[in-house]
Structures are given as C-alpha cells and as structure tokens.
Amino acid sequence: RIHQLARGVPRRINLLCDRALLGAYASGQSGVNLPIVEKAASEVFGAVPPAQASRQRRIAWAAGIGLAAAASLAGAVAYGLSGSSRTPVLEARPAQKAVPAAPATSIAAVGKAAGRPASGAAHTASSASAPTLDLAPSELAGRFDSPLLTEGDAWRELALAWKVAPAGGEPCQAMQREQVQCWRMASSNLALIRQLDRPGIVTLHGLAPKPVYALLTGLSDRSATLRMGNRSQTISLPALAAVWRGDFATLWRTPAAYNKPVDGSAGPMTDWLADRLTAAHVGGADDAGALKSRIVAFQLAQGLRADGLAGPTTLMQLNRATGLDEPRLRTD
C-alpha cells in the first residue's frame, strides 16, 4: 500500500513512512498499521483512493492474470491434443477483458509526480476540487520576482515576522541580543513543521542554477504557501516535495538564562522551567528528579522525543502551550 500511495518514488516513500512513524509514535503505538498509513498519506499527499478499492483492483488484476494463464494453458493442451498447427482454440486475449479498467480517481489523479499535472478530464476534476497549483519548478520560479539568494537574506526577511531587525553582519548573532535564536534542521518533515507551527526557511532546488531560499508561511493538509519578497504562492504538497529536500530553519524566543538544553537539575533555568510547566498544566514537584519527569510528560503529550531534555523543540512547544506571542503558520 505504501508503494502504491507513493507511486514507487523513493522521496515520496520516505515522506510517507516518516509521517507514518511519527503518527504511530504520537498515538503510542509500537507499530505502523494500515489506518496510520492512510492518515499519513492524506496529510502528506492529500486525498487518496480508499484502501478497499485498491485491494479490489489488485484482486481483479490477479484474477485477470490467473484467467489469462489458465486460458493459455488450456490452449496449449488443446493444441497438443489436436496435433495440428492451427492457432489454439483458447487464447489469453479474450481472458484479459475480465480485468476491469482502473477507476479515474487513481493516485496519479490525486498527487502528480514532480509537480507535473495530469492531462484530460481527470486533471480538470482535480483542479476544480483543489485551488492550489501543481507547478513544475520552472513554473514556480516564474511566480517570484525577488528570489532570496542567500541564507542571510532569508533570515532577515523571517526576522520581520518576529518584529526584530538585525543590523549589519551575521543576522543570527544580532538577533540573539534580543533573545531570538536561530534554529536549523537538515532533515525535517511536514509533520514536525506542522507541530512546531511557526514560519521558517526552506531551501528550494531546481528554480535557478543555484538553490534559493523561501519563507514557508502557511501549511495545510494539501498545500504550502511560500513567500519571497512581497510575493506569495500557494502550491500543492507534491509540488513542494519536487523542489524541497527536507531542511527547515526558524526562529524562537529564548528565556533570558538559556544557553543549552535543560535536564531538570539545579541551575538558573530551573525555576523558570517549573513555572512554565505549571502554566502548561504539567504538575508535580519541582525537585530535580520530578522536574525531569515533568519535562518527559510534556514531551510525550506534545509528540516529541521524550528524552527529559528541554532543548529548542521542547521549549518552542512550551512557548506555544503557554501562549507566548510568536508567529504561527497559516493553515487555511
């Protein structure tokens, strides 16, 4: 089923399996089952054909092959018994008519590979139900008139959403003085980005001779909104997957005393962390061992890795859970 939903494309298989594993972890299951795969596919690729329908097609296909094989065998037997050089009385061709044609709502009609739209009526129906665009990289490049060619340009544009204005020089160092810190992941996924729920920087390939940067400002179940300069463009998730390799960078507001992940032991962050966990309704004692347990409880509730260390992703989610004013992704 994974192979069918991803159409055998390695990158799509990775995206789907990564989302399915995260879904199993978040729901407390030790294995990935078919419902988790179906839900993950709908979140990554949009609407997908029901599993039962695809199973019926496979059964029909197998039945057709079986009929064809049986017909061929019967023809060979008839030929052998007759001892003549005539064409066998039974051939495979009539049996193949028993195989039903694939329905119009196939995976190819729902998520186009590499952003290439399907042709014919299937594409028209898909476009009518989904306002987002399946743009090829060259088409997407034409939608922006001010490409962000350097990472520094991207950080400066993203800083505007946090209402900070880094002066000249390295922007991340400048923003640290305002307790806003840069955070990067080389291998992220859409599920984690949805979870963090904050705009960030993605690197796009194939739009220009060199990679360019864009701000990811919106993310829904079927689409993503990218911005460069004053231009925004909403595209389908398969179109995003054709130009994006999983990197993500964003900003977050840090506590005044933060300089490394907190493990619950005594330190300048202990009281602040205990107060924030209480505000997030994660109760318990405030001694070192209990505080680490509270961190783990919060991480489990948020679907994060439960390592007991309050690092960037944990503190980002704590900021969100306690209502700290930070930019959010659009979901419409």
CSV table of C-alpha atoms in Angstrom, one decimal:
chain,number,residue,atom,x,y,z
A,1,ARG,CA,0.0,0.0,0.0
A,2,ILE,CA,2.9,2.4,0.8
A,3,HIS,CA,4.4,1.6,-2.6
A,4,GLN,CA,1.1,2.3,-4.3
A,5,LEU,CA,0.4,5.6,-2.4
A,6,ALA,CA,3.9,6.8,-3.1
A,7,ARG,CA,3.9,5.5,-6.7
A,8,GLY,CA,7.3,3.9,-6.0
A,9,VAL,CA,9.1,7.2,-5.9
A,10,PRO,CA,11.8,7.0,-3.2
A,11,ARG,CA,11.4,10.5,-1.9
A,12,ARG,CA,7.6,10.1,-1.6
A,13,ILE,CA,8.1,6.8,0.2
A,14,ASN,CA,10.5,8.5,2.7
A,15,LEU,CA,8.0,11.3,3.3
A,16,LEU,CA,5.1,8.9,3.8
A,17,CYS,CA,7.0,6.4,6.0
A,18,ASP,CA,8.4,9.2,8.1
A,19,ARG,CA,5.0,10.7,8.7
A,20,ALA,CA,3.5,7.3,9.5
A,21,LEU,CA,6.2,6.5,12.0
A,22,LEU,CA,5.6,9.9,13.7
A,23,GLY,CA,1.9,9.2,13.7
A,24,ALA,CA,2.4,5.8,15.4
A,25,TYR,CA,4.7,7.4,18.0
A,26,ALA,CA,2.3,10.2,18.7
A,27,SER,CA,-0.6,7.7,19.2
A,28,GLY,CA,1.5,5.5,21.5
A,29,GLN,CA,1.6,2.5,19.1
A,30,SER,CA,4.7,0.3,18.7
A,31,GLY,CA,4.0,-0.4,15.0
A,32,VAL,CA,2.6,1.2,11.9
A,33,ASN,CA,-0.7,-0.2,10.7
A,34,LEU,CA,-2.8,0.5,7.6
A,35,PRO,CA,-5.0,3.2,9.2
A,36,ILE,CA,-1.9,5.1,10.2
A,37,VAL,CA,-0.5,4.8,6.7
A,38,GLU,CA,-3.8,6.0,5.2
A,39,LYS,CA,-4.0,9.0,7.5
A,40,ALA,CA,-0.3,9.9,6.9
A,41,ALA,CA,-0.8,9.7,3.1
A,42,SER,CA,-3.8,12.1,3.3
A,43,GLU,CA,-1.7,14.6,5.3
A,44,VAL,CA,1.3,14.4,3.1
A,45,PHE,CA,-0.3,13.9,-0.4
A,46,GLY,CA,-3.9,15.0,0.0
A,47,ALA,CA,-6.9,12.8,-0.7
A,48,VAL,CA,-6.1,9.2,-1.7
A,49,PRO,CA,-8.2,6.3,-3.0
A,50,PRO,CA,-9.6,4.1,-0.3
A,51,ALA,CA,-7.6,1.0,0.5
A,52,GLN,CA,-10.5,-1.3,-0.2
A,53,ALA,CA,-10.9,0.0,-3.7
A,54,SER,CA,-7.2,-0.5,-4.4
A,55,ARG,CA,-7.4,-4.0,-2.9
A,56,GLN,CA,-10.3,-4.9,-5.2
A,57,ARG,CA,-8.2,-3.7,-8.2
A,58,ARG,CA,-5.3,-5.9,-7.1
A,59,ILE,CA,-7.6,-8.8,-6.7
A,60,ALA,CA,-9.2,-8.2,-10.2
A,61,TRP,CA,-5.7,-7.8,-11.7
A,62,ALA,CA,-4.6,-11.1,-10.1
A,63,ALA,CA,-7.8,-12.8,-11.3
A,64,GLY,CA,-7.2,-11.5,-14.8
A,65,ILE,CA,-3.7,-12.8,-14.8
A,66,GLY,CA,-5.0,-16.2,-13.5
A,67,LEU,CA,-7.6,-16.3,-16.2
A,68,ALA,CA,-5.0,-15.5,-18.8
A,69,ALA,CA,-2.7,-18.2,-17.6
A,70,ALA,CA,-5.5,-20.7,-17.4
A,71,ALA,CA,-6.6,-19.8,-20.9
A,72,SER,CA,-3.0,-20.1,-22.2
A,73,LEU,CA,-2.7,-23.5,-20.6
A,74,ALA,CA,-6.0,-24.7,-22.0
A,75,GLY,CA,-5.0,-23.5,-25.4
A,76,ALA,CA,-1.7,-25.3,-25.2
A,77,VAL,CA,-3.5,-28.5,-24.2
A,78,ALA,CA,-6.0,-28.2,-27.0
A,79,TYR,CA,-3.2,-27.6,-29.4
A,80,GLY,CA,-1.3,-30.7,-28.2
A,81,LEU,CA,-4.4,-32.9,-28.4
A,82,SER,CA,-5.3,-31.8,-31.9
A,83,GLY,CA,-1.8,-32.3,-33.2
A,84,SER,CA,-2.4,-29.6,-35.8
A,85,SER,CA,-0.6,-26.3,-36.4
A,86,ARG,CA,-3.8,-24.2,-36.0
A,87,THR,CA,-4.0,-21.3,-33.6
A,88,PRO,CA,-5.0,-22.7,-30.2
A,89,VAL,CA,-8.8,-22.6,-29.6
A,90,LEU,CA,-8.4,-20.7,-26.4
A,91,GLU,CA,-6.2,-17.7,-26.2
A,92,ALA,CA,-5.1,-15.3,-23.5
A,93,ARG,CA,-6.6,-12.2,-25.3
A,94,PRO,CA,-10.3,-12.8,-24.5
A,95,ALA,CA,-9.5,-13.6,-20.8
A,96,GLN,CA,-7.8,-10.2,-20.4
A,97,LYS,CA,-11.1,-8.5,-20.9
A,98,ALA,CA,-12.1,-9.7,-17.5
A,99,VAL,CA,-9.7,-7.2,-15.9
A,100,PRO,CA,-11.6,-4.0,-15.1
A,101,ALA,CA,-10.0,-0.7,-16.1
A,102,ALA,CA,-8.6,1.3,-13.2
A,103,PRO,CA,-11.0,4.0,-11.9
A,104,ALA,CA,-10.4,7.6,-12.8
A,105,THR,CA,-9.7,8.6,-9.2
A,106,SER,CA,-6.2,6.9,-9.1
A,107,ILE,CA,-3.3,8.0,-7.1
A,108,ALA,CA,-1.9,9.8,-10.2
A,109,ALA,CA,-5.0,11.9,-10.4
A,110,VAL,CA,-4.7,13.0,-6.8
A,111,GLY,CA,-1.0,13.8,-6.4
A,112,LYS,CA,1.0,14.4,-9.6
A,113,ALA,CA,4.6,13.3,-9.7
A,114,ALA,CA,7.2,16.0,-9.5
A,115,GLY,CA,4.6,18.7,-9.9
A,116,ARG,CA,3.5,17.7,-13.4
A,117,PRO,CA,-0.3,17.9,-13.9
A,118,ALA,CA,-2.2,15.0,-15.4
A,119,SER,CA,-3.9,15.7,-18.7
A,120,GLY,CA,-7.5,15.3,-19.7
A,121,ALA,CA,-10.7,15.2,-17.6
A,122,ALA,CA,-9.0,13.8,-14.5
A,123,HIS,CA,-6.9,16.9,-14.2
A,124,THR,CA,-9.9,19.2,-14.7
A,125,ALA,CA,-11.8,17.5,-11.9
A,126,SER,CA,-8.8,17.6,-9.6
A,127,SER,CA,-8.2,21.3,-10.3
A,128,ALA,CA,-11.9,22.0,-9.6
A,129,SER,CA,-11.7,20.5,-6.1
A,130,ALA,CA,-8.3,21.9,-5.2
A,131,PRO,CA,-7.5,25.5,-5.7
A,132,THR,CA,-3.7,25.0,-5.2
A,133,LEU,CA,-1.3,24.6,-8.1
A,134,ASP,CA,0.8,21.7,-9.1
A,135,LEU,CA,3.6,23.8,-10.5
A,136,ALA,CA,6.8,22.4,-12.1
A,137,PRO,CA,10.0,24.0,-10.7
A,138,SER,CA,10.4,26.2,-13.8
A,139,GLU,CA,6.8,27.5,-13.4
A,140,LEU,CA,7.2,28.1,-9.7
A,141,ALA,CA,10.3,30.2,-10.4
A,142,GLY,CA,8.3,32.5,-12.6
A,143,ARG,CA,5.9,33.3,-9.7
A,144,PHE,CA,8.6,35.2,-7.7
A,145,ASP,CA,10.3,38.4,-8.8
A,146,SER,CA,12.7,38.8,-5.8
A,147,PRO,CA,14.4,35.4,-5.1
A,148,LEU,CA,16.2,35.1,-1.8
A,149,LEU,CA,19.7,34.1,-3.0
A,150,THR,CA,21.5,33.9,0.4
A,151,GLU,CA,20.6,32.4,3.8
A,152,GLY,CA,21.3,35.8,5.3
A,153,ASP,CA,18.6,37.4,3.1
A,154,ALA,CA,16.1,34.7,4.3
A,155,TRP,CA,16.9,35.2,8.0
A,156,ARG,CA,16.5,39.0,7.7
A,157,GLU,CA,13.1,38.6,6.0
A,158,LEU,CA,12.0,36.0,8.6
A,159,ALA,CA,13.1,38.3,11.4
A,160,LEU,CA,10.4,40.8,10.3
A,161,ALA,CA,7.7,38.3,11.4
A,162,TRP,CA,9.3,38.3,14.9
A,163,LYS,CA,9.4,42.1,14.9
A,164,VAL,CA,13.2,42.2,15.2
A,165,ALA,CA,15.5,43.9,12.7
A,166,PRO,CA,19.1,42.6,12.8
A,167,ALA,CA,21.7,45.2,11.9
A,168,GLY,CA,24.5,44.5,9.5
A,169,GLY,CA,26.6,41.4,9.9
A,170,GLU,CA,25.6,37.9,10.8
A,171,PRO,CA,21.8,38.1,11.5
A,172,CYS,CA,21.6,35.1,13.9
A,173,GLN,CA,24.2,36.6,16.2
A,174,ALA,CA,22.4,40.0,16.1
A,175,MET,CA,19.1,38.5,17.0
A,176,GLN,CA,20.4,36.7,20.0
A,177,ARG,CA,20.8,40.0,21.7
A,178,GLU,CA,17.0,40.3,21.5
A,179,GLN,CA,16.5,36.8,22.9
A,180,VAL,CA,15.5,35.5,19.5
A,181,GLN,CA,17.5,32.5,18.4
A,182,CYS,CA,18.1,30.7,15.0
A,183,TRP,CA,17.3,27.0,14.8
A,184,ARG,CA,18.0,24.7,11.9
A,185,MET,CA,17.2,21.1,11.0
A,186,ALA,CA,18.9,19.5,8.0
A,187,SER,CA,16.3,16.7,7.8
A,188,SER,CA,12.8,17.7,8.8
A,189,ASN,CA,9.4,16.7,7.7
A,190,LEU,CA,6.0,18.4,7.3
A,191,ALA,CA,4.6,16.7,10.3
A,192,LEU,CA,7.2,18.2,12.6
A,193,ILE,CA,6.8,21.6,10.9
A,194,ARG,CA,3.0,21.5,11.5
A,195,GLN,CA,3.7,20.6,15.1
A,196,LEU,CA,6.1,23.5,15.7
A,197,ASP,CA,3.6,25.7,13.9
A,198,ARG,CA,5.9,28.6,13.0
A,199,PRO,CA,7.0,30.1,9.7
A,200,GLY,CA,10.5,29.2,8.7
A,201,ILE,CA,13.0,29.0,5.9
A,202,VAL,CA,13.2,26.2,3.3
A,203,THR,CA,15.8,25.7,0.5
A,204,LEU,CA,14.3,25.2,-2.9
A,205,HIS,CA,16.1,23.3,-5.7
A,206,GLY,CA,15.5,23.5,-9.5
A,207,LEU,CA,14.2,27.1,-9.6
A,208,ALA,CA,17.5,28.6,-10.5
A,209,PRO,CA,21.1,27.4,-11.3
A,210,LYS,CA,21.8,27.5,-7.6
A,211,PRO,CA,19.4,26.7,-4.6
A,212,VAL,CA,17.3,29.6,-3.5
A,213,TYR,CA,15.5,30.3,-0.2
A,214,ALA,CA,11.9,30.9,0.6
A,215,LEU,CA,9.8,31.5,3.7
A,216,LEU,CA,7.2,28.8,4.4
A,217,THR,CA,4.4,30.9,5.8
A,218,GLY,CA,1.4,28.5,5.5
A,219,LEU,CA,0.8,24.8,5.6
A,220,SER,CA,-2.5,22.9,5.3
A,221,ASP,CA,-3.3,19.3,4.7
A,222,ARG,CA,-2.9,19.7,1.0
A,223,SER,CA,-0.9,22.9,0.3
A,224,ALA,CA,2.0,25.0,1.3
A,225,THR,CA,2.4,28.8,1.0
A,226,LEU,CA,5.9,30.1,0.1
A,227,ARG,CA,7.0,33.7,0.1
A,228,MET,CA,9.9,35.6,-1.4
A,229,GLY,CA,10.0,39.3,-1.0
A,230,ASN,CA,6.5,40.7,-1.5
A,231,ARG,CA,5.2,37.7,-3.5
A,232,SER,CA,3.5,34.6,-2.0
A,233,GLN,CA,2.5,31.5,-3.8
A,234,THR,CA,0.4,28.5,-2.6
A,235,ILE,CA,1.3,25.2,-4.2
A,236,SER,CA,0.3,21.6,-3.6
A,237,LEU,CA,2.4,19.4,-1.3
A,238,PRO,CA,3.6,17.2,-4.2
A,239,ALA,CA,4.9,20.3,-5.9
A,240,LEU,CA,6.7,21.3,-2.8
A,241,ALA,CA,8.2,17.8,-2.5
A,242,ALA,CA,9.6,18.2,-6.0
A,243,VAL,CA,11.8,21.2,-5.0
A,244,TRP,CA,12.4,20.7,-1.3
A,245,ARG,CA,14.7,18.2,0.4
A,246,GLY,CA,13.6,18.4,4.0
A,247,ASP,CA,15.7,21.2,5.5
A,248,PHE,CA,13.9,23.7,7.8
A,249,ALA,CA,15.1,26.7,9.8
A,250,THR,CA,13.2,29.0,12.1
A,251,LEU,CA,13.3,31.4,15.0
A,252,TRP,CA,12.2,31.1,18.6
A,253,ARG,CA,12.1,33.3,21.7
A,254,THR,CA,14.5,32.0,24.3
A,255,PRO,CA,14.5,32.5,28.1
A,256,ALA,CA,17.0,35.1,29.4
A,257,ALA,CA,19.2,32.4,31.1
A,258,TYR,CA,19.1,29.8,28.3
A,259,ASN,CA,22.4,28.7,26.8
A,260,LYS,CA,21.9,24.9,26.5
A,261,PRO,CA,19.2,22.2,26.9
A,262,VAL,CA,17.9,21.9,30.5
A,263,ASP,CA,17.8,18.4,32.1
A,264,GLY,CA,15.9,19.4,35.3
A,265,SER,CA,19.0,19.7,37.5
A,266,ALA,CA,19.6,22.8,39.6
A,267,GLY,CA,20.5,25.9,37.6
A,268,PRO,CA,19.3,29.4,36.5
A,269,MET,CA,16.6,27.9,34.3
A,270,THR,CA,15.1,25.6,36.9
A,271,ASP,CA,12.6,28.0,38.4
A,272,TRP,CA,11.6,29.4,35.0
A,273,LEU,CA,11.1,25.9,33.6
A,274,ALA,CA,9.0,24.8,36.6
A,275,ASP,CA,6.8,27.8,36.3
A,276,ARG,CA,6.3,27.3,32.5
A,277,LEU,CA,5.4,23.6,33.0
A,278,THR,CA,2.8,24.6,35.7
A,279,ALA,CA,1.4,27.2,33.2
A,280,ALA,CA,1.1,24.4,30.7
A,281,HIS,CA,-0.8,22.3,33.2
A,282,VAL,CA,2.0,19.8,33.7
A,283,GLY,CA,2.0,19.5,37.5
A,284,GLY,CA,4.3,17.8,40.0
A,285,ALA,CA,7.1,18.6,42.4
A,286,ASP,CA,10.0,20.9,41.5
A,287,ASP,CA,13.0,18.8,42.7
A,288,ALA,CA,15.5,17.7,40.0
A,289,GLY,CA,14.1,14.2,39.5
A,290,ALA,CA,10.5,15.3,39.5
A,291,LEU,CA,11.2,18.2,37.1
A,292,LYS,CA,12.8,15.9,34.6
A,293,SER,CA,9.7,13.7,34.8
A,294,ARG,CA,7.5,16.7,34.1
A,295,ILE,CA,9.6,17.5,31.1
A,296,VAL,CA,9.2,13.9,29.9
A,297,ALA,CA,5.4,14.1,30.5
A,298,PHE,CA,5.2,17.4,28.5
A,299,GLN,CA,7.2,15.9,25.6
A,300,LEU,CA,5.0,12.8,25.4
A,301,ALA,CA,1.9,15.0,25.4
A,302,GLN,CA,3.4,17.0,22.5
A,303,GLY,CA,4.6,14.0,20.5
A,304,LEU,CA,8.2,15.0,20.9
A,305,ARG,CA,11.2,12.7,21.7
A,306,ALA,CA,10.8,12.0,25.4
A,307,ASP,CA,14.5,12.4,26.5
A,308,GLY,CA,13.9,14.7,29.5
A,309,LEU,CA,16.0,17.5,28.0
A,310,ALA,CA,14.3,20.8,27.5
A,311,GLY,CA,16.0,21.8,24.2
A,312,PRO,CA,14.8,24.1,21.4
A,313,THR,CA,11.9,22.0,20.1
A,314,THR,CA,10.6,21.3,23.6
A,315,LEU,CA,10.9,25.0,24.6
A,316,MET,CA,9.2,26.1,21.3
A,317,GLN,CA,6.2,23.9,22.2
A,318,LEU,CA,6.3,25.2,25.7
A,319,ASN,CA,6.2,28.7,24.4
A,320,ARG,CA,3.2,27.8,22.3
A,321,ALA,CA,1.4,25.9,25.1
A,322,THR,CA,1.7,28.9,27.4
A,323,GLY,CA,0.6,31.5,24.9
A,324,LEU,CA,3.8,33.2,24.2
A,325,ASP,CA,3.4,35.7,21.4
A,326,GLU,CA,5.2,34.1,18.4
A,327,PRO,CA,4.3,34.0,14.7
A,328,ARG,CA,2.2,31.0,13.6
A,329,LEU,CA,1.8,29.2,10.3
A,330,ARG,CA,-1.4,29.9,8.3
A,331,THR,CA,-3.5,26.8,7.9
A,332,ASP,CA,-6.2,28.0,5.5
